Structure formats: structure tokens, C-alpha cells
PDB file of C-alpha atoms in Angstrom:
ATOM      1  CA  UNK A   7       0.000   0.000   0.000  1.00  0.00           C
ATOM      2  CA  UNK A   8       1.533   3.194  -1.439  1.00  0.00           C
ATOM      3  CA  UNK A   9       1.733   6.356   1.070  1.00  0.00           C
ATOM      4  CA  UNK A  10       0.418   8.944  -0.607  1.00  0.00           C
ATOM      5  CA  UNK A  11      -0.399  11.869   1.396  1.00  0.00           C
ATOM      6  CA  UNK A  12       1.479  15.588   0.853  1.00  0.00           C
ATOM      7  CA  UNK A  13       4.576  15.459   2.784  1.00  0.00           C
ATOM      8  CA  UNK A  14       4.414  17.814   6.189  1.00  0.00           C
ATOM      9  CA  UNK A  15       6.881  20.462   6.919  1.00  0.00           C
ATOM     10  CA  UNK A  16       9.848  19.077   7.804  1.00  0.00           C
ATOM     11  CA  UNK A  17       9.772  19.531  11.752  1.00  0.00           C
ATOM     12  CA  UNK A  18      14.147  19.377  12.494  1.00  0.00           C
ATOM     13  CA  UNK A  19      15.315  22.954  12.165  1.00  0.00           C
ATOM     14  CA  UNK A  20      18.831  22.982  13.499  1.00  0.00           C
ATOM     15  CA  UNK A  21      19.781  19.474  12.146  1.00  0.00           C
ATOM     16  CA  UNK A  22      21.543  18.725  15.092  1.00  0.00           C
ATOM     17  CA  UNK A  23      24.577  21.049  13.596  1.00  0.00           C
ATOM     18  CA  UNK A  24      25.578  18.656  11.592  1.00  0.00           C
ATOM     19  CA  UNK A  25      26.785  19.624   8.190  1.00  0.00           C
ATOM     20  CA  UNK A  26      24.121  18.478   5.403  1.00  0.00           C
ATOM     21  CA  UNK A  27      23.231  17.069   2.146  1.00  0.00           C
ATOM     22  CA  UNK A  28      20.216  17.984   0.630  1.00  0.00           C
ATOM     23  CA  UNK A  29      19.371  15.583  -2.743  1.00  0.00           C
ATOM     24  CA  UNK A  30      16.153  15.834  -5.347  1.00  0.00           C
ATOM     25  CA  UNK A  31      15.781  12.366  -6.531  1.00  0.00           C
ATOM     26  CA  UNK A  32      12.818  11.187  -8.700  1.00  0.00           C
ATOM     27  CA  UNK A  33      12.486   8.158  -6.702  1.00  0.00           C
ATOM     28  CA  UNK A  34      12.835   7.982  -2.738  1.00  0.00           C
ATOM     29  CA  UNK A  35      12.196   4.350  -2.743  1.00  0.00           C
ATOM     30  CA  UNK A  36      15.744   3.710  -4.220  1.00  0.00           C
ATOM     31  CA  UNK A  37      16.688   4.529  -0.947  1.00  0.00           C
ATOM     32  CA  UNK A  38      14.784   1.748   0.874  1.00  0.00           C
ATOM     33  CA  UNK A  39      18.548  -0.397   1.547  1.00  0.00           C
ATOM     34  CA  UNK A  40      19.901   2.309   3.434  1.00  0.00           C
ATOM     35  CA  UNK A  41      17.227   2.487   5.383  1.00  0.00           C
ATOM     36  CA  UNK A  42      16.935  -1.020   6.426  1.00  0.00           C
ATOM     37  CA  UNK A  43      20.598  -0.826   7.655  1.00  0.00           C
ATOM     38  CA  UNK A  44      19.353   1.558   9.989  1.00  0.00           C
ATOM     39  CA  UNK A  45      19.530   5.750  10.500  1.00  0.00           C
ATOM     40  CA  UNK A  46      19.219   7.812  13.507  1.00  0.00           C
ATOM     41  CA  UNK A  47      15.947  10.535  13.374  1.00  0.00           C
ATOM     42  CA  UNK A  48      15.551  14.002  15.463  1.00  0.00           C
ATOM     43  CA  UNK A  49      12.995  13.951  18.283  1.00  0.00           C
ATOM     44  CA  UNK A  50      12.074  16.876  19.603  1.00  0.00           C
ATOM     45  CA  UNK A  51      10.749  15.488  23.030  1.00  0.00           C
ATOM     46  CA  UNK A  52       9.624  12.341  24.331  1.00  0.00           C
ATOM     47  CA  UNK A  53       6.191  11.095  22.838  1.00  0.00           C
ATOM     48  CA  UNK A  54       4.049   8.375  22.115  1.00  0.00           C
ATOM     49  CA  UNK A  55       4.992   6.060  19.350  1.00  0.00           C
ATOM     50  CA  UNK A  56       1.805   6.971  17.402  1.00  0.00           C
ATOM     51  CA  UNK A  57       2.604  11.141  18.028  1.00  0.00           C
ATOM     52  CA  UNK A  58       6.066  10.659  16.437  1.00  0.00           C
ATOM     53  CA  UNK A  59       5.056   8.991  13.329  1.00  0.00           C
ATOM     54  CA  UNK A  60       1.671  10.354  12.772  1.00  0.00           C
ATOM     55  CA  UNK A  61       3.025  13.758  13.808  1.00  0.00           C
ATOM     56  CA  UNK A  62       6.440  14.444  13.412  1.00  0.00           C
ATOM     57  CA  UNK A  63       6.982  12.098  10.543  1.00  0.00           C
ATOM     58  CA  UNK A  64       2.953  12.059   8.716  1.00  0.00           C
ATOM     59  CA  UNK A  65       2.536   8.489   9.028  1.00  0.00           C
ATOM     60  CA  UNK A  66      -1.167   8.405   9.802  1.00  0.00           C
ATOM     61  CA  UNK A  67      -4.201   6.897   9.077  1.00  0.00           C
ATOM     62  CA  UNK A  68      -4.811   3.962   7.162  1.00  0.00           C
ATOM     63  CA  UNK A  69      -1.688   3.037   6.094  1.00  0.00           C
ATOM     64  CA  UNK A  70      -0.607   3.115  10.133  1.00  0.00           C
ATOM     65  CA  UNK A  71      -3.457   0.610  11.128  1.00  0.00           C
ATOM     66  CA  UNK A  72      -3.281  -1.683   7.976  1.00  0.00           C
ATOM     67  CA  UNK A  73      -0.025  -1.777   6.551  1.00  0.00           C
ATOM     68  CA  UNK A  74       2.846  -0.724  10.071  1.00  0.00           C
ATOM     69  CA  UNK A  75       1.926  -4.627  10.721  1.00  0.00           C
ATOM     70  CA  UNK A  76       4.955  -5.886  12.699  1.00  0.00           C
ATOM     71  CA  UNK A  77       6.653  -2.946  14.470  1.00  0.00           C
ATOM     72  CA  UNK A  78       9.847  -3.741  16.761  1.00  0.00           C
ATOM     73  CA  UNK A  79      10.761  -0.884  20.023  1.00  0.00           C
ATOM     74  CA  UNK A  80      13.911  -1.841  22.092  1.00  0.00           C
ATOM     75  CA  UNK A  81      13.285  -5.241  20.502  1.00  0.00           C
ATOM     76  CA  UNK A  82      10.267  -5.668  21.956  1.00  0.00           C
ATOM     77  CA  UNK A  83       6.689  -6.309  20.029  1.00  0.00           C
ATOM     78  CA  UNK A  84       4.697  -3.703  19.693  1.00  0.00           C
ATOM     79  CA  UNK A  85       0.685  -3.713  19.275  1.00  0.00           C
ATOM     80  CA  UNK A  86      -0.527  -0.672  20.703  1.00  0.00           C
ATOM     81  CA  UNK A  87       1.168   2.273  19.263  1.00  0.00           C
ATOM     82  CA  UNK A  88      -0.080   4.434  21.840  1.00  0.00           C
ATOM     83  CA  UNK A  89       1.302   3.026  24.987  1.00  0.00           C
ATOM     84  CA  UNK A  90       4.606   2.678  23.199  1.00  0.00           C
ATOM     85  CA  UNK A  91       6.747   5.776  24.134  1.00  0.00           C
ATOM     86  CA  UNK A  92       9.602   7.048  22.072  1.00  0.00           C
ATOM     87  CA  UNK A  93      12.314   8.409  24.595  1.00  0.00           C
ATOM     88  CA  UNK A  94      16.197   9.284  24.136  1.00  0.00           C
ATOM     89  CA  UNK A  95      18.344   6.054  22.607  1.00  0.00           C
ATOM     90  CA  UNK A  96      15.422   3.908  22.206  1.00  0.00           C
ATOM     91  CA  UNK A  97      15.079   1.334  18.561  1.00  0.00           C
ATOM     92  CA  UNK A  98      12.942   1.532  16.529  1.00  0.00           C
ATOM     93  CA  UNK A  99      11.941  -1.171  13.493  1.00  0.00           C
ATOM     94  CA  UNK A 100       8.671  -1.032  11.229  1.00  0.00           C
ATOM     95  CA  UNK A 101       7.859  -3.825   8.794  1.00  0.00           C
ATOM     96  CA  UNK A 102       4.916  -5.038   6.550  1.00  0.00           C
ATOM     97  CA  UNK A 103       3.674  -8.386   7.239  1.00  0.00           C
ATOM     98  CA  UNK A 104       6.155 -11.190   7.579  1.00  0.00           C
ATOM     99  CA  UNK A 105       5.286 -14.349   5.787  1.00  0.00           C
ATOM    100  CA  UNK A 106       4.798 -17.960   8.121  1.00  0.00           C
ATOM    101  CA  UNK A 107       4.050 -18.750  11.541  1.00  0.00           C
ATOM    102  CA  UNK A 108       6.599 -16.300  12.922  1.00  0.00           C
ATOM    103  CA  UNK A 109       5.122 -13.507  10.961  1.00  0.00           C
ATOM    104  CA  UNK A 110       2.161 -14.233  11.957  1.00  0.00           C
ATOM    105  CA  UNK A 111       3.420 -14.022  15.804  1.00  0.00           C
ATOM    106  CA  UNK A 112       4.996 -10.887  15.608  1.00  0.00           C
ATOM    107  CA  UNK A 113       2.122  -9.060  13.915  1.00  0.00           C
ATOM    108  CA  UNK A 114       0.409  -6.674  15.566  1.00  0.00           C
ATOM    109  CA  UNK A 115      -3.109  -7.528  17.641  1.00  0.00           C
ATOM    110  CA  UNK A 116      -2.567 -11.061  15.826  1.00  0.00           C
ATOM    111  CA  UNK A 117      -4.535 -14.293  16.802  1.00  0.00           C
ATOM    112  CA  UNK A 118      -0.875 -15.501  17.634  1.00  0.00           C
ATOM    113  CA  UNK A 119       0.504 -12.664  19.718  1.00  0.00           C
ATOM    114  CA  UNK A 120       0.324 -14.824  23.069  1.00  0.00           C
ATOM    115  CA  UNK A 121       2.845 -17.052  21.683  1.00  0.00           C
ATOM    116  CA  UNK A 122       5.292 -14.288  21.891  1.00  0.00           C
ATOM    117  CA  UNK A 123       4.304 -12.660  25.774  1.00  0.00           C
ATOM    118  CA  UNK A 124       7.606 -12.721  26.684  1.00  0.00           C
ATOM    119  CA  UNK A 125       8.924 -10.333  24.360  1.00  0.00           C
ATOM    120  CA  UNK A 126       5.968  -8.661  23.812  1.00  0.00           C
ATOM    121  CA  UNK A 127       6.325  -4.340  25.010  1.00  0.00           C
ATOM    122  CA  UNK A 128       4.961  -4.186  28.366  1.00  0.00           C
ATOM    123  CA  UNK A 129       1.559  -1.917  28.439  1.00  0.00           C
ATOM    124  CA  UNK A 130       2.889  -0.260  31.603  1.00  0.00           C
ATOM    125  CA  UNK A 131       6.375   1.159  30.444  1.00  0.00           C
ATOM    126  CA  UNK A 132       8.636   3.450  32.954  1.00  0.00           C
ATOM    127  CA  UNK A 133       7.367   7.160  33.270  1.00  0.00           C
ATOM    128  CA  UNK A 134       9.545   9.537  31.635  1.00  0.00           C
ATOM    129  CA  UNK A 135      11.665  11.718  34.275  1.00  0.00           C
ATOM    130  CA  UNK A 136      11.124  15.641  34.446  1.00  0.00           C
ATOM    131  CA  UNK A 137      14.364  15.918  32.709  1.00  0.00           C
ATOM    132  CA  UNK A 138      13.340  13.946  29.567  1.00  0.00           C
ATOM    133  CA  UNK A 139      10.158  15.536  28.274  1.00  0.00           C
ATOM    134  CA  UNK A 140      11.307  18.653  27.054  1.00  0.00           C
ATOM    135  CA  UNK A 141      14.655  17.664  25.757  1.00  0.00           C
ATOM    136  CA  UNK A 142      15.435  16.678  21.816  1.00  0.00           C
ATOM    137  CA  UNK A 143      17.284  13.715  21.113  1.00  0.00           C
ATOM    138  CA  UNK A 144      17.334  10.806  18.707  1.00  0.00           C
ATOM    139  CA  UNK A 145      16.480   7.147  18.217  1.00  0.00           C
ATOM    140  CA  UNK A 146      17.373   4.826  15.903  1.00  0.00           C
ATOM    141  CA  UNK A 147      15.169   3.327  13.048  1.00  0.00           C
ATOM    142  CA  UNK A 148      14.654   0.389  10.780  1.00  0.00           C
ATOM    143  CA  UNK A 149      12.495   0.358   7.838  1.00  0.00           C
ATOM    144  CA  UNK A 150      12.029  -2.828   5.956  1.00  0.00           C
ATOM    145  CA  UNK A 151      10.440  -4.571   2.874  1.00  0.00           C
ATOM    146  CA  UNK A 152       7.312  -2.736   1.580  1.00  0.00           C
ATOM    147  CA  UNK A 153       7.481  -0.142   4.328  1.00  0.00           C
ATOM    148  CA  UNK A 154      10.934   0.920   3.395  1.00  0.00           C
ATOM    149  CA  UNK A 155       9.846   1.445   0.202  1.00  0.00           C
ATOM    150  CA  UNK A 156       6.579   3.199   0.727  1.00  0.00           C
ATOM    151  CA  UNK A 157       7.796   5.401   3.549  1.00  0.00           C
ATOM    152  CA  UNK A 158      11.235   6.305   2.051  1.00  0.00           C
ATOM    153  CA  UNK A 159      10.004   9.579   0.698  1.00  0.00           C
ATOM    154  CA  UNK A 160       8.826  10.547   3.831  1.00  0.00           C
ATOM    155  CA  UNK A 161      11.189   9.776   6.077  1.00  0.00           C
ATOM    156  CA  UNK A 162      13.721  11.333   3.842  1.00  0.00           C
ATOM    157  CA  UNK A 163      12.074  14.124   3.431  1.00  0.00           C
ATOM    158  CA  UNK A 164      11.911  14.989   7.095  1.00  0.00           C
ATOM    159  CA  UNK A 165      15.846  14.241   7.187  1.00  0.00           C
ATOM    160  CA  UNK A 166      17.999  11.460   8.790  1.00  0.00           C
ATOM    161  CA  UNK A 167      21.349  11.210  10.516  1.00  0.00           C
ATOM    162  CA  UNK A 168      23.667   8.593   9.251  1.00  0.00           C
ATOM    163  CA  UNK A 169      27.771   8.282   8.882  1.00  0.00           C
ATOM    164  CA  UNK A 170      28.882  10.012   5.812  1.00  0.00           C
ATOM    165  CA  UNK A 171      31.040   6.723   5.775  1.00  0.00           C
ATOM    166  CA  UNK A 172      27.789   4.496   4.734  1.00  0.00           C
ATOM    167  CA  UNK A 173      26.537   6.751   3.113  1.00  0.00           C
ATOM    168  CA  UNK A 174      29.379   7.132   0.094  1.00  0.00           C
ATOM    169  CA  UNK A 175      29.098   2.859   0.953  1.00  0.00           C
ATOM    170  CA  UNK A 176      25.884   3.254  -0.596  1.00  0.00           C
ATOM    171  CA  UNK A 177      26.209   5.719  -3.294  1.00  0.00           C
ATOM    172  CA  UNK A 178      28.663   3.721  -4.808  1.00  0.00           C
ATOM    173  CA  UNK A 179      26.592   0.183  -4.823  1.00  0.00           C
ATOM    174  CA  UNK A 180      24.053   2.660  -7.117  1.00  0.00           C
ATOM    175  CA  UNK A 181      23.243   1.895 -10.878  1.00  0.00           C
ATOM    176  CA  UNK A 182      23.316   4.418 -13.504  1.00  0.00           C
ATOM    177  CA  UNK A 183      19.336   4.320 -13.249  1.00  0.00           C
ATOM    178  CA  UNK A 184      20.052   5.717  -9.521  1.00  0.00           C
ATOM    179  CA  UNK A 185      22.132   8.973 -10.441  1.00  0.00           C
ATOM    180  CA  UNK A 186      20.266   9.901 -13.983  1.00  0.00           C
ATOM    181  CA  UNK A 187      16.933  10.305 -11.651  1.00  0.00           C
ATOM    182  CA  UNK A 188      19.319  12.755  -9.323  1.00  0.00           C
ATOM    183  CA  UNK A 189      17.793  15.972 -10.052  1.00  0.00           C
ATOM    184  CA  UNK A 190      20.724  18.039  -7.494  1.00  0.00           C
ATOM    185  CA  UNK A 191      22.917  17.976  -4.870  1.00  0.00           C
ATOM    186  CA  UNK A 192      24.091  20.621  -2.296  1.00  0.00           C
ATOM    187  CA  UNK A 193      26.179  20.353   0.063  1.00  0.00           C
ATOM    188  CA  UNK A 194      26.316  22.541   2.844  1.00  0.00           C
ATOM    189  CA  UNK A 195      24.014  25.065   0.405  1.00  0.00           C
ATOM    190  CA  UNK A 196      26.736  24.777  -2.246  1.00  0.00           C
ATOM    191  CA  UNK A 197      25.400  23.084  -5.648  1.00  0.00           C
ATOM    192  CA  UNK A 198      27.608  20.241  -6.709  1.00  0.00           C
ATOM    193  CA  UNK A 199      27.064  17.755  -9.506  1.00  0.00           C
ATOM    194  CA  UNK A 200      27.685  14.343  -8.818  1.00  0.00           C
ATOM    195  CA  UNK A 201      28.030  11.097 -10.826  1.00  0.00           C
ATOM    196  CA  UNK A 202      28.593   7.227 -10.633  1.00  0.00           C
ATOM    197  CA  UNK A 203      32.147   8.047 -11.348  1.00  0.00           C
ATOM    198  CA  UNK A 204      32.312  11.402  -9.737  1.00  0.00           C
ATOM    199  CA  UNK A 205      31.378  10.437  -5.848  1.00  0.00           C
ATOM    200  CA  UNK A 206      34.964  12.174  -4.872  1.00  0.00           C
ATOM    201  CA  UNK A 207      33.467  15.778  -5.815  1.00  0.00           C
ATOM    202  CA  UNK A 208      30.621  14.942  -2.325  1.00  0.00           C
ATOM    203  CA  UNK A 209      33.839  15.963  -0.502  1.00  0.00           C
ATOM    204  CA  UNK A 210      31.604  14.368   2.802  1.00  0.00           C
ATOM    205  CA  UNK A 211      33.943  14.797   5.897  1.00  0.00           C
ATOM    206  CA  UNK A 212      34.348  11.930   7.896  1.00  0.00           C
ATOM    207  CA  UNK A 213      31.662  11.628  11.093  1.00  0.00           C
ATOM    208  CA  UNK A 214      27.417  12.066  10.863  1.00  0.00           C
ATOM    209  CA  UNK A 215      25.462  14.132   7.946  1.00  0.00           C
ATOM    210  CA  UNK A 216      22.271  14.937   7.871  1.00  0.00           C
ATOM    211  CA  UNK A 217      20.667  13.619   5.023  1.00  0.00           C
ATOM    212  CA  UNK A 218      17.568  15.132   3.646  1.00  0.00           C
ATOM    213  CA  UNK A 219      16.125  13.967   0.103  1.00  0.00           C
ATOM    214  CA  UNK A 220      13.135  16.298  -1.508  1.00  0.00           C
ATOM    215  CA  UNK A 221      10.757  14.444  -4.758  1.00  0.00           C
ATOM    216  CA  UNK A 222       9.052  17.165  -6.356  1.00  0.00           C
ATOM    217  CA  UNK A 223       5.907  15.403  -6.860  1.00  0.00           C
ATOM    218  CA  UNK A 224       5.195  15.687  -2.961  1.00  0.00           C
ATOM    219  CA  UNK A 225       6.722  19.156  -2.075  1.00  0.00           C
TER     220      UNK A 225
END
């Protein structure tokens, strides 16, 4: 199930002062392997699993009830997105539906979700200290099969943290099919122009960037 709802205003202002890389690409969803090896996102204070993807990062509605079906925090099951909290260092993993009997385990509100009690999120998790609700932090996420590629654009477009070292990793596992639908590049606000065989002219120093990727079709 494709996510198609306009994109929200990206809600990570200071991007953590880190330095950042801000691609137009036709086609977010090309990005779906880097974001099942995993990326740290901006949170502004601690929440409720549902308030930071429905409204930080727009995942809402539908697509949150019928297609987030197997959703991982701290490696613990999750099936009620609203008891789950999101607070600093947590993990984060979101997944379509998993094929067989552990699939069917793991999903969420499944018949077979007492089979898996003991790793199951508690309902009652620990109350957030006065010192963590009004401080920003991040977490790190996981998004795989379908929902990497359906939520790619989205997540992107809010921005992500990642080492500049998987990143380049990355660009240069790319087909030609990857960098003919790259629209631009800046870096740091300047406009470069980058190819397959031109990755050197990124000039990424080493350490965390903050990635953000814009598709014109949902700006």
C-alpha cells in the first residue's frame, strides 16, 4: 500500500549542527537499503509512538493501522502504538507483514501474539523523568520490505542522521538508473554535480550528515 499523502513540513530545524546534504531524486524508494541498515531521526521530546510517526513524521491513518503490521521498540513487540513511548536512545523497526508462523506471531493484535508474551512491550512502560520531556534527542530506526519502500520519501524528506562513511558505501553500490533520476545535490548550500564516477566531488567529511532527500511530486 503506497503512502500517498502531501509530505508535512519538515519539523528538524537545526539538524543537530551537523553539516548536510540535501538531494532531489525522482524516486525515494531507491533509498529503501539504506534504510533497512538503519539511520538515527531528530525527536524533539519524548512522545508516544503513534505522536512521532503520525506527527512528526505524517505516518497516519490507514496506512498506520493496515499496513505498520509488525513494528519492533527496544526489541520488543509492539501492538498498541499508543502506549509505546519514544524516549532518548530507544530502537525503533517497522515492517509489513512477515510471511509464516513467525510472521504471523509478531504481527500486531494477531490471533498468535500470546505465543510471543515474553517479548511482547509491556503496556505499563517506565514514566519519563522531568528531565526527559522537554529535551530533543534521537532514536534509531529500521524500515524494511514494503514499508521501506513506501515510507522512504517521507522519512527522507523529514531528514535522517547517518555516517557520511555508509553513506558514500551506498552511493557507490548505485546503478546508472540511480544517479540519472538525481535531479541536485548541495552540500552545505553549495550546488555540486555528482556522478557514478564522480562520488569524490561529495567531498563528505568523515563523522554524521544529515541527510535530507526532496521528490518534487510531494513538495
Amino acid at each position: 500500500m503506497t503512502y500517498t499523502a502531501k509530505y508535512p513540513e519538515p519539523y528538524c530545524k537545526d539538524m543537530f549542527g551537523l553539516p548536510v546534504l540535501m538531494l532531489e531524486h525522482e524516486a525515494p524508494e531507491q533509498f529503501s537499503l539504506l534504510l533497512q541498515q538503519g539511520f538515527f531521526m531528530p525527536v524533539p521530546k519524548v512522545c508516544s509512538l503513534r505522536e512521532f510517526l503520525c506527527e512528526l513524521v505524517g505516518v497516519c491513518g490507514v496506512y498506520t493501522e493496515k499496513s505498520l503490521q509488525t513494528i519492533f521498540l527496544d526489541g520488543s513487540a509492539v501492538d498498541d502504538i499508543d502506549q509505546a513511548t519514544i524516549r532518548p536512545g530507544c530502537r525503533l523497526a517497522l515492517s509489513a507483514a512477515m510471511p509464516g508462523l513467525v510472521g504471523a506471531t509478531m504481527r500486531r493484535d494477531g490471533y498468535f501474539k500470546r505465543m510471543r508474551e515474553g517479548i511482547s512491550l509491556s503496556s505499563r512502560q517506565e514514566e519519563e523523568t522531568d528531565s526527559e520531556q522537554d529535551i530533543s534527542f534521537r532514536i534509531q530506526v529500521r524500515l524494511y520490505n514494503a514499508v521501506g519502500r513506501d515510507l522512504a520519501g517521507l522519512f527522507l524528506h523529514q531528514g535522517i542522521i547517518l555516517s557520511s562513511s555508509d553513506l558514500m558505501q551506498f552511493f557507490k553500490s548505485r546503478p546508472d538508473k540511480f544517479f540519472s533520476e538525481l535531479k541536485s545535490v548541495k552540500f552545505q548550500s553549495s550546488e555540486l554535480t555528482v556522478e557514478q564516477g564522480n562520488l569524490e566531488s561529495l567531498n563528505i567529511p568523515e563523522g554524521e550528515v544529515f541527510l535530507r532527500v526532496v521528490s518534487g511530486e510531494k513538495e
